[in-house]
Coordinates of C-alpha atoms and ligand atoms in Angstrom, one line a residue:
M1133 CA -15.7 26.8 1.0
Q1134 CA -16.3 26.6 -2.8
H1135 CA -14.2 26.1 -5.9
T1136 CA -15.3 26.6 -9.5
L1137 CA -14.0 24.8 -12.5
K1138 CA -14.2 26.5 -15.9
H1139 CA -13.7 23.4 -18.0
A1140 CA -15.6 20.1 -18.0
P1141 CA -13.4 17.3 -16.6
Y1142 CA -12.0 14.7 -19.0
E1143 CA -11.1 11.1 -17.9
R1144 CA -7.8 10.2 -19.5
H1145 CA -7.8 6.5 -18.5
V1146 CA -10.7 4.4 -17.5
H1147 CA -11.9 0.7 -17.7
F1148 CA -15.5 0.1 -18.6
R1149 CA -15.3 -3.6 -19.4
R1150 CA -18.2 -5.1 -21.3
G1151 CA -21.9 -6.0 -20.9
N1152 CA -23.5 -5.7 -17.5
M1153 CA -20.3 -4.3 -16.0
T1154 CA -20.3 -1.4 -18.5
K1155 CA -23.9 -0.7 -17.7
A1156 CA -23.1 -0.6 -13.9
V1157 CA -20.0 1.6 -14.0
A1158 CA -20.0 3.9 -17.1
P1159 CA -22.7 6.2 -15.8
Y1160 CA -20.4 7.2 -12.9
T1161 CA -17.8 8.6 -15.3
A1162 CA -20.3 10.1 -17.6
R1163 CA -21.9 12.1 -14.8
Q1164 CA -18.6 14.0 -14.1
C1165 CA -16.8 13.9 -17.5
W1166 CA -17.7 14.9 -21.0
G1167 CA -15.5 12.2 -22.4
G1168 CA -12.9 9.6 -21.6
V1169 CA -10.1 7.4 -22.9
I1170 CA -11.6 3.8 -22.8
M1171 CA -9.1 1.1 -22.2
P1172 CA -9.1 -1.9 -24.6
N1173 CA -8.2 -4.7 -22.2
T1174 CA -11.7 -6.0 -22.3
A1175 CA -12.6 -9.7 -22.7
P1176 CA -12.4 -10.1 -25.6
H1177 CA -9.9 -7.3 -26.3
I1178 CA -10.4 -4.4 -28.8
L1179 CA -8.2 -5.8 -31.5
T1180 CA -9.7 -4.3 -34.7
P1181 CA -11.1 -0.9 -35.7
E1182 CA -14.5 -2.7 -36.0
D1183 CA -14.3 -3.9 -32.4
A1184 CA -13.7 -0.3 -31.3
V1185 CA -16.8 1.0 -33.2
E1186 CA -19.0 -1.7 -31.8
Y1187 CA -17.7 -1.0 -28.3
R1188 CA -18.1 2.8 -28.7
D1189 CA -21.7 2.4 -29.8
F1190 CA -22.5 0.2 -26.9
I1191 CA -20.9 2.7 -24.4
I1192 CA -23.0 5.5 -25.9
S1193 CA -26.1 3.4 -25.7
I1194 CA -25.5 3.5 -21.9
T1195 CA -24.2 6.9 -21.3
G1196 CA -26.0 8.9 -23.9
K1197 CA -24.5 11.2 -26.4
N1198 CA -23.3 13.8 -23.9
F1199 CA -20.4 11.4 -23.2
T1200 CA -17.8 11.0 -26.0
P1201 CA -15.7 7.8 -25.6
F1202 CA -12.2 8.0 -27.0
M1203 CA -11.5 4.6 -28.5
V1204 CA -8.2 2.8 -28.2
G1205 CA -6.9 -0.4 -29.8
Y1206 CA -5.0 -3.1 -28.0
L1207 CA -1.5 -3.3 -29.6
T1208 CA -0.3 -6.9 -29.7
A1209 CA 2.9 -8.3 -31.2
V1210 CA 0.9 -9.2 -34.3
T1211 CA -1.1 -6.0 -34.8
S1212 CA -0.4 -4.8 -38.3
P1213 CA 0.7 -1.3 -39.0
E1214 CA -1.8 -1.1 -41.9
E1215 CA -4.7 -2.0 -39.6
V1216 CA -3.6 0.6 -37.1
K1217 CA -3.5 3.3 -39.8
R1218 CA -6.7 2.2 -41.4
G1219 CA -8.6 2.5 -38.2
Y1220 CA -7.1 5.9 -37.3
K1221 CA -7.6 7.4 -40.8
A1222 CA -11.3 6.3 -40.8
G1223 CA -11.8 7.7 -37.2
L1224 CA -12.7 4.2 -35.8
W1225 CA -10.0 4.3 -33.2
S1226 CA -7.8 7.1 -32.0
A1227 CA -4.8 5.7 -30.1
M1228 CA -3.1 2.3 -29.3
K1229 CA -2.4 1.0 -25.9
V1230 CA 0.4 -1.4 -25.0
Y1231 CA 0.4 -3.7 -22.1
P1232 CA 3.5 -5.4 -20.7
R1233 CA 4.0 -9.1 -21.3
A1234 CA 4.8 -11.0 -18.1
A1235 CA 6.8 -14.1 -17.3
G1236 CA 3.9 -16.2 -16.0
G1237 CA 1.4 -14.4 -18.3
H1238 CA 0.0 -12.0 -15.7
G1239 CA 1.3 -8.5 -16.3
T1240 CA -2.0 -6.9 -15.3
T1241 CA -5.7 -7.6 -16.0
N1242 CA -6.1 -9.2 -19.5
A1243 CA -2.5 -8.4 -20.4
E1244 CA -1.7 -11.9 -21.8
D1245 CA -1.5 -10.4 -25.3
G1246 CA 0.8 -7.7 -24.3
I1247 CA 4.3 -7.1 -25.6
N1248 CA 7.7 -7.6 -24.1
M1249 CA 8.5 -4.0 -23.2
L1250 CA 12.2 -4.5 -24.1
E1251 CA 11.1 -5.2 -27.7
L1252 CA 8.5 -2.4 -28.0
A1253 CA 10.8 0.0 -29.9
N1254 CA 11.0 -2.6 -32.7
H1255 CA 7.2 -2.9 -33.2
P1256 CA 6.5 -2.1 -36.9
A1257 CA 3.5 0.1 -36.0
L1258 CA 5.5 2.7 -34.3
P1259 CA 7.0 4.5 -37.3
I1260 CA 3.6 4.7 -38.9
M1261 CA 2.0 6.0 -35.7
Q1262 CA 4.7 8.7 -35.5
E1263 CA 4.0 9.6 -39.2
I1264 CA 0.2 9.9 -38.8
G1265 CA 0.3 11.5 -35.3
M1266 CA -1.5 8.7 -33.5
P1267 CA -0.8 8.5 -29.7
L1268 CA 0.8 5.4 -28.1
L1269 CA -0.5 4.9 -24.5
I1270 CA 2.0 2.8 -22.5
H1271 CA 1.5 0.8 -19.4
P1272 CA 5.1 1.5 -18.3
E1273 CA 6.4 -1.6 -16.6
V1274 CA 9.1 -4.1 -17.5
N1275 CA 8.0 -7.5 -16.2
V1276 CA 10.8 -9.7 -17.5
D1277 CA 14.4 -8.8 -18.0
K1278 CA 16.6 -9.5 -21.0
N1279 CA 17.2 -13.0 -19.8
G1280 CA 13.5 -13.7 -19.5
V1281 CA 13.7 -13.6 -15.7
E1282 CA 10.8 -12.0 -13.8
T1283 CA 11.7 -8.6 -12.4
D1284 CA 10.9 -7.4 -8.8
E1285 CA 7.4 -5.9 -8.9
F1286 CA 8.4 -2.7 -7.1
D1287 CA 11.1 -2.0 -9.7
R1288 CA 9.0 -2.6 -12.9
E1289 CA 8.1 1.0 -13.6
K1290 CA 11.6 2.2 -12.8
L1291 CA 13.0 -0.3 -15.3
C1292 CA 10.6 1.0 -17.9
V1293 CA 12.1 4.5 -17.7
A1294 CA 15.0 3.3 -19.9
V1295 CA 12.5 2.0 -22.4
L1296 CA 10.8 5.4 -22.6
R1297 CA 14.1 7.2 -22.9
N1298 CA 15.0 5.0 -25.8
L1299 CA 11.6 5.5 -27.5
R1300 CA 12.0 9.2 -27.1
R1301 CA 15.4 9.1 -28.8
R1302 CA 14.4 6.8 -31.7
F1303 CA 11.0 8.4 -32.4
K1304 CA 11.3 12.1 -31.6
R1305 CA 7.8 13.0 -32.8
L1306 CA 5.9 9.9 -31.6
K1307 CA 3.1 10.9 -29.3
I1308 CA 3.7 9.0 -26.1
S1309 CA 1.6 8.8 -22.9
A1310 CA 3.0 7.1 -19.8
E1311 CA 0.0 5.9 -18.0
H1312 CA -0.7 5.9 -14.2
G1313 CA 2.7 7.1 -13.0
T1314 CA 3.8 5.8 -9.5
S1315 CA 7.5 5.9 -9.0
V1316 CA 9.9 8.7 -8.2
E1317 CA 12.0 7.6 -11.2
L1318 CA 9.2 8.1 -13.7
A1319 CA 8.2 11.4 -12.0
K1320 CA 11.8 12.6 -12.6
F1321 CA 11.8 11.4 -16.2
M1322 CA 8.5 13.4 -16.8
E1323 CA 9.9 16.5 -15.2
R1324 CA 12.8 16.4 -17.7
Y1325 CA 11.1 15.1 -20.9
G1326 CA 7.4 16.0 -20.3
D1327 CA 5.9 18.0 -23.2
P1328 CA 2.2 18.7 -23.8
E1329 CA 2.2 17.6 -27.4
T1330 CA 4.6 14.6 -27.5
M1331 CA 5.3 13.2 -24.0
V1332 CA 2.5 13.3 -21.5
C1333 CA 1.4 11.2 -18.5
T1334 CA -1.5 10.5 -16.2
V1335 CA -1.8 9.8 -12.5
T1336 CA -4.5 8.0 -10.5
T1337 CA -6.2 9.1 -7.3
Q1338 CA -5.1 6.1 -5.3
H1339 CA -1.4 6.7 -6.2
L1340 CA -1.7 10.3 -5.1
M1341 CA -3.3 9.3 -1.8
H1342 CA -1.6 6.1 -0.8
D1343 CA 1.7 4.4 -0.5
R1344 CA 2.7 0.8 0.0
N1345 CA 2.3 1.0 3.8
D1346 CA -1.4 1.5 3.2
L1347 CA -1.5 -1.5 0.9
L1348 CA -0.1 -3.7 3.7
R1349 CA -1.6 -2.0 6.8
G1350 CA -3.1 -4.5 9.1
G1351 CA -2.5 -7.2 6.5
F1352 CA -2.9 -7.1 2.7
Q1353 CA -5.6 -4.7 1.5
P1354 CA -7.0 -6.2 -1.7
H1355 CA -9.0 -3.1 -2.6
L1356 CA -5.8 -1.0 -2.9
R1357 CA -4.1 -3.7 -5.0
C1358 CA -3.6 -2.4 -8.5
Y1359 CA -1.0 -2.3 -11.3
P1360 CA 1.4 -0.7 -11.0
I1361 CA 1.7 -1.6 -7.3
M1362 CA 1.9 1.3 -4.8
K1363 CA 5.4 2.4 -4.1
R1364 CA 7.2 4.2 -1.2
R1365 CA 6.0 7.4 0.5
E1366 CA 8.8 9.2 -1.4
S1367 CA 7.3 8.2 -4.7
R1368 CA 3.8 9.1 -3.7
D1369 CA 5.1 12.5 -2.7
A1370 CA 7.0 13.0 -5.9
W1371 CA 3.8 12.4 -7.9
R1372 CA 1.8 14.7 -5.5
A1373 CA 4.4 17.5 -6.1
L1374 CA 4.6 17.0 -9.9
T1375 CA 0.8 16.8 -10.3
T1376 CA 0.0 19.8 -8.3
S1377 CA 2.8 21.9 -9.8
G1378 CA 0.8 23.0 -12.8
A1379 CA 2.8 20.9 -15.2
P1380 CA 0.8 21.0 -18.5
F1381 CA 1.7 17.4 -19.4
V1382 CA 0.2 15.7 -16.3
G1383 CA -3.5 14.9 -16.5
A1384 CA -6.3 13.0 -14.7
G1385 CA -6.6 9.4 -15.5
T1386 CA -8.2 7.4 -12.7
D1387 CA -7.5 3.9 -14.0
S1388 CA -10.8 3.2 -12.3
A1389 CA -11.0 -0.6 -12.8
P1390 CA -14.0 -2.5 -11.6
H1391 CA -13.7 -6.1 -10.5
P1392 CA -16.5 -8.0 -8.8
T1393 CA -15.9 -8.6 -5.1
H1394 CA -15.4 -12.3 -5.7
A1395 CA -12.3 -11.6 -7.8
K1396 CA -10.9 -9.2 -5.1
E1397 CA -11.9 -10.7 -1.8
R1398 CA -10.6 -14.3 -1.9
A1399 CA -8.1 -16.5 -0.2
R1400 CA -5.8 -16.9 -3.1
G1401 CA -4.9 -14.3 -5.7
C1402 CA -6.6 -10.9 -6.1
A1403 CA -7.6 -9.0 -9.2
G1404 CA -5.7 -5.8 -9.7
G1405 CA -7.7 -2.5 -9.8
V1406 CA -9.3 0.1 -7.7
F1407 CA -12.8 1.4 -8.5
T1408 CA -12.7 5.2 -8.1
A1409 CA -15.0 6.5 -10.9
H1410 CA -17.8 7.5 -8.5
A1411 CA -15.4 9.9 -6.7
M1412 CA -13.1 11.0 -9.5
V1413 CA -13.5 14.8 -9.2
P1414 CA -13.9 14.9 -5.4
L1415 CA -10.7 12.8 -4.9
Y1416 CA -8.4 14.8 -7.2
T1417 CA -9.9 18.0 -5.6
Q1418 CA -9.0 16.7 -2.2
V1419 CA -5.4 16.2 -3.2
F1420 CA -5.0 19.6 -4.8
D1421 CA -6.6 21.2 -1.8
E1422 CA -4.2 19.4 0.6
M1423 CA -1.3 20.6 -1.5
N1424 CA -2.7 24.2 -1.5
S1425 CA -2.8 24.1 -5.3
L1426 CA -6.5 24.4 -6.2
E1427 CA -5.6 27.0 -8.9
Y1428 CA -4.1 24.2 -11.0
L1429 CA -7.0 21.8 -10.6
D1430 CA -9.1 23.1 -13.6
N1431 CA -6.3 22.5 -16.1
F1432 CA -5.4 19.2 -14.6
L1433 CA -9.0 17.8 -14.9
G1434 CA -10.1 19.5 -18.1
V1435 CA -7.3 20.8 -20.2
N1436 CA -4.0 18.9 -19.8
G1437 CA -3.4 16.2 -22.4
L1438 CA -6.4 17.1 -24.6
S1439 CA -4.5 18.7 -27.4
F1440 CA -2.1 15.7 -27.3
L1441 CA -5.2 13.5 -28.0
G1442 CA -6.4 15.9 -30.7
L1443 CA -9.3 17.2 -28.6
E1444 CA -10.5 20.7 -27.7
P1445 CA -11.3 21.3 -24.0
K1446 CA -15.0 22.1 -23.2
L1447 CA -16.1 25.1 -21.3
A1448 CA -18.3 24.5 -18.3
E1449 CA -19.1 25.8 -14.9
I1450 CA -18.7 23.2 -12.1
V1451 CA -19.1 24.3 -8.6
L1452 CA -17.4 22.2 -5.9
T1453 CA -18.1 22.5 -2.3
K1454 CA -16.0 21.5 0.7
Q1455 CA -18.6 19.3 2.3
P1456 CA -17.7 15.8 3.6
W1457 CA -19.7 12.8 2.4
T1458 CA -19.3 9.0 2.4
M1459 CA -20.0 6.3 -0.1
D1460 CA -22.8 4.3 1.5
K1461 CA -23.4 1.4 -0.9
M1462 CA -21.8 -1.3 -3.0
I1463 CA -22.4 -1.1 -6.8
P1464 CA -24.7 -3.8 -8.0
V1465 CA -23.7 -5.4 -11.4
A1466 CA -25.8 -8.4 -12.3
H1467 CA -26.5 -11.9 -11.0
G1468 CA -25.5 -10.9 -7.5
D1469 CA -22.1 -9.5 -8.5
K1470 CA -21.1 -6.3 -6.8
V1471 CA -18.2 -3.9 -7.1
R1472 CA -16.8 -2.3 -3.9
P1473 CA -16.2 1.4 -4.6
Y1474 CA -13.3 3.1 -3.1
G1475 CA -14.2 4.4 0.4
F1476 CA -17.1 2.1 1.1
H1477 CA -17.2 -0.1 4.2
E1478 CA -20.0 -2.1 5.7
D1479 CA -19.3 -0.3 9.0
P1480 CA -20.3 3.3 8.6
D1481 CA -17.6 4.4 11.0
E1482 CA -14.9 2.9 8.7
R1483 CA -16.0 4.7 5.6
F1484 CA -13.7 7.1 3.9
Q1485 CA -14.6 10.8 4.3
F1486 CA -14.5 12.4 0.9
Q1487 CA -13.9 16.1 1.6
W1488 CA -15.3 17.7 -1.5
S1489 CA -18.6 17.3 -3.4
I1490 CA -19.9 18.4 -6.7
D1491 CA -22.5 21.0 -6.2
S1492 CA -23.6 21.8 -9.7
I1493 CA -22.5 21.1 -13.3
S1494 CA -23.4 23.1 -16.3
C1495 CA -21.6 22.3 -19.5
D1496 CA -21.5 23.8 -23.0
Q1497 CA -22.6 21.1 -25.5
Ligands
DOR2980 O1 -4.8 -2.0 -11.6 C1 -5.0 -2.1 -12.8 N1 -6.2 -2.6 -13.2 N2 -4.1 -1.8 -13.6 C2 -4.2 -2.1 -14.9 O2 -3.2 -1.9 -15.7 C3 -5.4 -2.7 -15.5 C4 -6.5 -2.5 -14.6 C5 -7.7 -3.5 -14.9 O3 -8.0 -3.5 -16.1 O4 -8.2 -4.1 -14.0
ZN2981 ZN1 -5.7 0.9 -16.7

């Protein structure tokens, strides 16, 4: 069985990190996608337009010019509106990302400079972003309540729906993207308020494939630990239904987040993130196939959300074949560090069977 895509896939949410890690992981995305939204929670963060340009040039030096990084600034409590606008007008960065501030400091990877979500609507950059049409990408979780008390992790996204509703009311034309949706509550919000130009969302492969039982099956599974945390089956199914319904405001953002194994596989604590970049197109295809909705896959991968970002979709011919494969190696980084890609296991019998492979790609330049 084959399926053909008419548009080149676009990655709406990916983590490339810096240095040797970027070198190790960026080619996996560039092989499947013509461009991608590059998250700014690097160490150090992308705080100025000049940081974004330097990072963009570094990424292109690895991927080559056939991959176009979409650069994003890290919005902190002290980011000035003038700086946001200057970078946007000069084409140095194209969107801002906001991370939630947490009680103990750890909202998600490198989120220590995030913002208290309950105060986001008062950030002085928002009116200007609305005016100039610059997208705000939101990690939609409320980590601390109004009394400063830590919230329950499984409720954090649900609590952020009220924040999104309030933003929608106060800034009617602000371009908002709710990243990596996981909960039934956010899925319902998107069904009601989703709009291809002003209110979009992304969804990861792991949140379409797994629920929290998988995260805890046989003990805690560090390689499925990501932020937001996996929810109930009911939530996973709500996102599977919304994603494969053809809704034009839901797009592919893997949130592929590489961490070296020593940060994931350890006795105490575990870095949050799942590395899925190597199998982005096969995994989304598998979900759409399981849901008998392959007719909507092309738009999901290569069209939805692009006009929101101010981009034109790119025509291509990509032939996918239903032919199972497994990932048979770890990804070497440098100095002995390795990333464990989704689906790999030392025991070949334990490896995940990816159902679809990419047969050929030809893309208009
Ligand atoms: O699981 C995650 N990993 N969620 C995020 O929000 C950040 C990401 C990372 O950078 O590791
Ligand atoms: Zn992310």
